[in-house]
PDB file of C-alpha atoms in Angstrom:
ATOM      1  CA  MET A   1      -0.016 -14.177   1.446  1.00 58.00           C
ATOM      2  CA  ASP A   2      -3.158 -15.225   0.027  1.00 86.00           C
ATOM      3  CA  THR A   3      -3.347 -13.952  -3.597  1.00 87.00           C
ATOM      4  CA  HIS A   4      -7.122 -13.061  -2.905  1.00 88.00           C
ATOM      5  CA  LEU A   5      -6.056 -10.711  -0.104  1.00 92.00           C
ATOM      6  CA  GLU A   6      -2.964  -9.338  -1.669  1.00 92.00           C
ATOM      7  CA  ILE A   7      -5.247  -8.005  -4.160  1.00 92.00           C
ATOM      8  CA  TYR A   8      -7.945  -6.516  -1.935  1.00 93.00           C
ATOM      9  CA  ARG A   9      -5.195  -5.018  -0.155  1.00 95.00           C
ATOM     10  CA  ARG A  10      -3.953  -3.101  -3.436  1.00 93.00           C
ATOM     11  CA  LEU A  11      -7.526  -2.354  -4.921  1.00 94.00           C
ATOM     12  CA  SER A  12      -7.844  -0.588  -1.424  1.00 94.00           C
ATOM     13  CA  LYS A  13      -4.472   0.855  -1.482  1.00 94.00           C
ATOM     14  CA  ILE A  14      -5.671   2.535  -4.977  1.00 94.00           C
ATOM     15  CA  GLU A  15      -8.667   3.727  -4.066  1.00 93.00           C
ATOM     16  CA  ASN A  16      -7.313   5.305  -0.863  1.00 94.00           C
ATOM     17  CA  GLU A  17      -5.291   7.264  -3.179  1.00 93.00           C
ATOM     18  CA  LEU A  18      -7.729   8.332  -5.332  1.00 93.00           C
ATOM     19  CA  VAL A  19     -10.072   9.659  -2.568  1.00 93.00           C
ATOM     20  CA  GLN A  20      -7.455  11.046  -1.591  1.00 92.00           C
ATOM     21  CA  ALA A  21      -7.017  13.075  -5.212  1.00 92.00           C
ATOM     22  CA  VAL A  22     -10.309  13.717  -5.107  1.00 93.00           C
ATOM     23  CA  GLN A  23     -10.390  15.521  -1.354  1.00 93.00           C
ATOM     24  CA  ALA A  24      -6.950  17.360  -2.302  1.00 91.00           C
ATOM     25  CA  SER A  25      -8.840  18.685  -5.449  1.00 91.00           C
ATOM     26  CA  ALA A  26     -11.415  20.177  -3.818  1.00 91.00           C
ATOM     27  CA  VAL A  27      -9.324  22.447  -1.789  1.00 90.00           C
ATOM     28  CA  VAL A  28      -6.622  22.938  -4.260  1.00 87.00           C
ATOM     29  CA  ARG A  29      -6.523  26.126  -6.435  1.00 83.00           C
ATOM     30  CA  GLY A  30      -6.557  26.255 -10.081  1.00 81.00           C
ATOM     31  CA  VAL A  31      -7.923  22.633 -11.091  1.00 87.00           C
ATOM     32  CA  ALA A  32      -9.622  22.436 -14.096  1.00 88.00           C
ATOM     33  CA  GLU A  33     -13.298  20.862 -13.640  1.00 91.00           C
ATOM     34  CA  GLU A  34     -12.429  18.260 -16.184  1.00 93.00           C
ATOM     35  CA  LEU A  35      -9.752  16.949 -14.026  1.00 92.00           C
ATOM     36  CA  ARG A  36     -12.275  16.852 -11.183  1.00 93.00           C
ATOM     37  CA  ALA A  37     -14.776  14.851 -12.849  1.00 95.00           C
ATOM     38  CA  CYS A  38     -12.036  12.586 -13.959  1.00 95.00           C
ATOM     39  CA  LEU A  39     -11.291  12.004 -10.502  1.00 95.00           C
ATOM     40  CA  HIS A  40     -14.413  11.478  -8.939  1.00 95.00           C
ATOM     41  CA  ARG A  41     -14.748   8.836 -12.013  1.00 96.00           C
ATOM     42  CA  LEU A  42     -11.643   7.657 -10.930  1.00 95.00           C
ATOM     43  CA  SER A  43     -12.535   7.138  -7.393  1.00 93.00           C
ATOM     44  CA  GLU A  44     -15.878   5.605  -8.005  1.00 94.00           C
ATOM     45  CA  GLU A  45     -14.239   3.169 -10.643  1.00 94.00           C
ATOM     46  CA  SER A  46     -12.056   1.902  -7.822  1.00 95.00           C
ATOM     47  CA  GLN A  47     -15.021   1.592  -5.615  1.00 94.00           C
ATOM     48  CA  GLN A  48     -16.472  -0.434  -8.259  1.00 95.00           C
ATOM     49  CA  ALA A  49     -13.387  -2.635  -9.331  1.00 94.00           C
ATOM     50  CA  ARG A  50     -13.005  -3.927  -5.583  1.00 94.00           C
ATOM     51  CA  ALA A  51     -16.593  -4.327  -4.970  1.00 95.00           C
ATOM     52  CA  LEU A  52     -16.250  -6.768  -8.363  1.00 94.00           C
ATOM     53  CA  HIS A  53     -13.077  -8.415  -6.917  1.00 94.00           C
ATOM     54  CA  LEU A  54     -15.537  -9.046  -3.404  1.00 93.00           C
ATOM     55  CA  ARG A  55     -18.075 -11.068  -5.953  1.00 95.00           C
ATOM     56  CA  ASN A  56     -14.888 -12.893  -7.485  1.00 92.00           C
ATOM     57  CA  GLN A  57     -16.394 -11.472 -10.325  1.00 92.00           C
ATOM     58  CA  ASP A  58     -12.988 -11.424 -12.368  1.00 88.00           C
ATOM     59  CA  GLU A  59     -13.749 -10.433 -15.871  1.00 89.00           C
ATOM     60  CA  ALA A  60     -15.665  -7.379 -15.002  1.00 92.00           C
ATOM     61  CA  LEU A  61     -12.537  -6.884 -12.449  1.00 92.00           C
ATOM     62  CA  CYS A  62     -10.337  -7.113 -15.591  1.00 90.00           C
ATOM     63  CA  LEU A  63     -12.308  -4.411 -17.503  1.00 92.00           C
ATOM     64  CA  ALA A  64     -12.791  -2.083 -14.982  1.00 93.00           C
ATOM     65  CA  LEU A  65      -8.696  -2.249 -14.168  1.00 93.00           C
ATOM     66  CA  ARG A  66      -8.415  -1.352 -17.932  1.00 92.00           C
ATOM     67  CA  GLU A  67     -10.586   1.432 -17.487  1.00 94.00           C
ATOM     68  CA  LEU A  68      -8.990   2.756 -14.149  1.00 94.00           C
ATOM     69  CA  GLU A  69      -5.618   2.203 -15.689  1.00 92.00           C
ATOM     70  CA  ALA A  70      -6.732   4.552 -18.620  1.00 94.00           C
ATOM     71  CA  LEU A  71      -8.230   7.294 -16.538  1.00 95.00           C
ATOM     72  CA  ALA A  72      -5.380   7.067 -14.751  1.00 94.00           C
ATOM     73  CA  GLU A  73      -3.508   8.547 -17.400  1.00 94.00           C
ATOM     74  CA  GLN A  74      -6.074  10.854 -18.684  1.00 94.00           C
ATOM     75  CA  ALA A  75      -5.816  12.485 -14.739  1.00 93.00           C
ATOM     76  CA  CYS A  76      -1.942  12.494 -15.192  1.00 91.00           C
ATOM     77  CA  GLN A  77      -2.635  14.783 -18.650  1.00 91.00           C
ATOM     78  CA  LEU A  78      -5.336  16.879 -17.282  1.00 90.00           C
ATOM     79  CA  ALA A  79      -2.996  17.633 -14.466  1.00 87.00           C
ATOM     80  CA  ASP A  80      -0.838  18.094 -16.206  1.00 84.00           C
ATOM     81  CA  CYS A  81      -2.158  21.018 -18.488  1.00 82.00           C
ATOM     82  CA  ARG A  82      -2.287  22.960 -15.146  1.00 66.00           C
ATOM     83  CA  ASP A  83       0.406  25.262 -13.422  1.00 66.00           C
ATOM     84  CA  GLY A  84       1.469  25.522 -10.391  1.00 71.00           C
ATOM     85  CA  ASP A  85      -0.973  23.809  -7.506  1.00 78.00           C
ATOM     86  CA  ALA A  86      -2.938  21.567  -9.117  1.00 77.00           C
ATOM     87  CA  ARG A  87      -0.048  20.043 -10.855  1.00 82.00           C
ATOM     88  CA  ARG A  88       2.305  20.093  -7.922  1.00 85.00           C
ATOM     89  CA  VAL A  89      -0.399  18.581  -5.542  1.00 87.00           C
ATOM     90  CA  LEU A  90      -1.824  16.533  -7.726  1.00 89.00           C
ATOM     91  CA  ARG A  91       0.589  14.902  -9.909  1.00 88.00           C
ATOM     92  CA  PRO A  92       2.538  12.786  -7.048  1.00 90.00           C
ATOM     93  CA  GLY A  93      -0.659  11.166  -6.039  1.00 90.00           C
ATOM     94  CA  LEU A  94      -1.818  10.413  -9.550  1.00 91.00           C
ATOM     95  CA  ASP A  95       1.248   8.798 -10.387  1.00 92.00           C
ATOM     96  CA  GLU A  96       1.671   6.668  -7.613  1.00 93.00           C
ATOM     97  CA  ALA A  97      -2.439   5.307  -8.098  1.00 93.00           C
ATOM     98  CA  ARG A  98      -1.408   5.067 -11.708  1.00 93.00           C
ATOM     99  CA  GLN A  99       1.983   3.094 -11.236  1.00 94.00           C
ATOM    100  CA  ASP A 100      -0.050   0.633  -8.636  1.00 94.00           C
ATOM    101  CA  ILE A 101      -2.948   0.157 -11.074  1.00 93.00           C
ATOM    102  CA  ARG A 102      -0.409  -0.947 -13.972  1.00 92.00           C
ATOM    103  CA  ASP A 103       1.409  -2.813 -10.972  1.00 92.00           C
ATOM    104  CA  LEU A 104      -1.781  -4.938  -9.977  1.00 91.00           C
ATOM    105  CA  CYS A 105      -2.357  -5.576 -14.461  1.00 88.00           C
ATOM    106  CA  HIS A 106       0.956  -6.911 -14.579  1.00 88.00           C
ATOM    107  CA  GLN A 107       0.272  -9.232 -11.614  1.00 86.00           C
ATOM    108  CA  LEU A 108      -2.553 -10.376 -12.963  1.00 85.00           C
ATOM    109  CA  GLY A 109      -1.419 -10.784 -16.365  1.00 84.00           C
ATOM    110  CA  LEU A 110      -4.024  -8.294 -17.975  1.00 76.00           C
ATOM    111  CA  HIS A 111      -1.240  -6.913 -19.872  1.00 62.00           C
ATOM    112  CA  ARG A 112       0.084  -9.938 -21.590  1.00 47.00           C
ATOM    113  CA  ARG A 113      -3.674 -10.971 -22.239  1.00 43.00           C
ATOM    114  CA  SER A 114      -4.410  -8.126 -24.389  1.00 43.00           C
ATOM    115  CA  ALA A 115      -1.434  -7.995 -26.657  1.00 42.00           C
ATOM    116  CA  ALA A 116      -1.753 -11.532 -27.203  1.00 43.00           C
ATOM    117  CA  ALA A 117      -5.328 -10.992 -27.819  1.00 46.00           C
ATOM    118  CA  GLU A 118      -3.877  -8.211 -30.696  1.00 43.00           C
ATOM    119  CA  GLN A 119      -1.458 -10.485 -32.178  1.00 45.00           C
ATOM    120  CA  ARG A 120      -4.271 -13.130 -32.374  1.00 44.00           C
ATOM    121  CA  ALA A 121      -6.240 -10.588 -34.400  1.00 44.00           C
ATOM    122  CA  ALA A 122      -3.729  -8.777 -36.446  1.00 46.00           C
ATOM    123  CA  PRO A 123      -3.694  -9.967 -40.272  1.00 47.00           C
TER     124      PRO A 123
END
């Protein structure tokens, strides 16, 4: 499969997962406002990442994916702070989205590049 198409497909899947999380957060009891805001930001960032990929803006896409990964981690932590429905309903979808983001970062070599850059920056 064409790499460009595969990346687009994966970004679309991530975007769909995050849109579903936002929709679920609107109806699930006990979702903190901070978690809702994080989910909205995740959804917006995922749309931005897909748009950057379509415009072949690879450097900006790398930054957006790193931001997505950090936001997904934050959303998972926020979901864990809540008992009941918020954690039970939202956490599985957030875990899947977070793993998909990580897998895409690995596929694009973002983790290796950042680790190599950190080694070069170390005294």
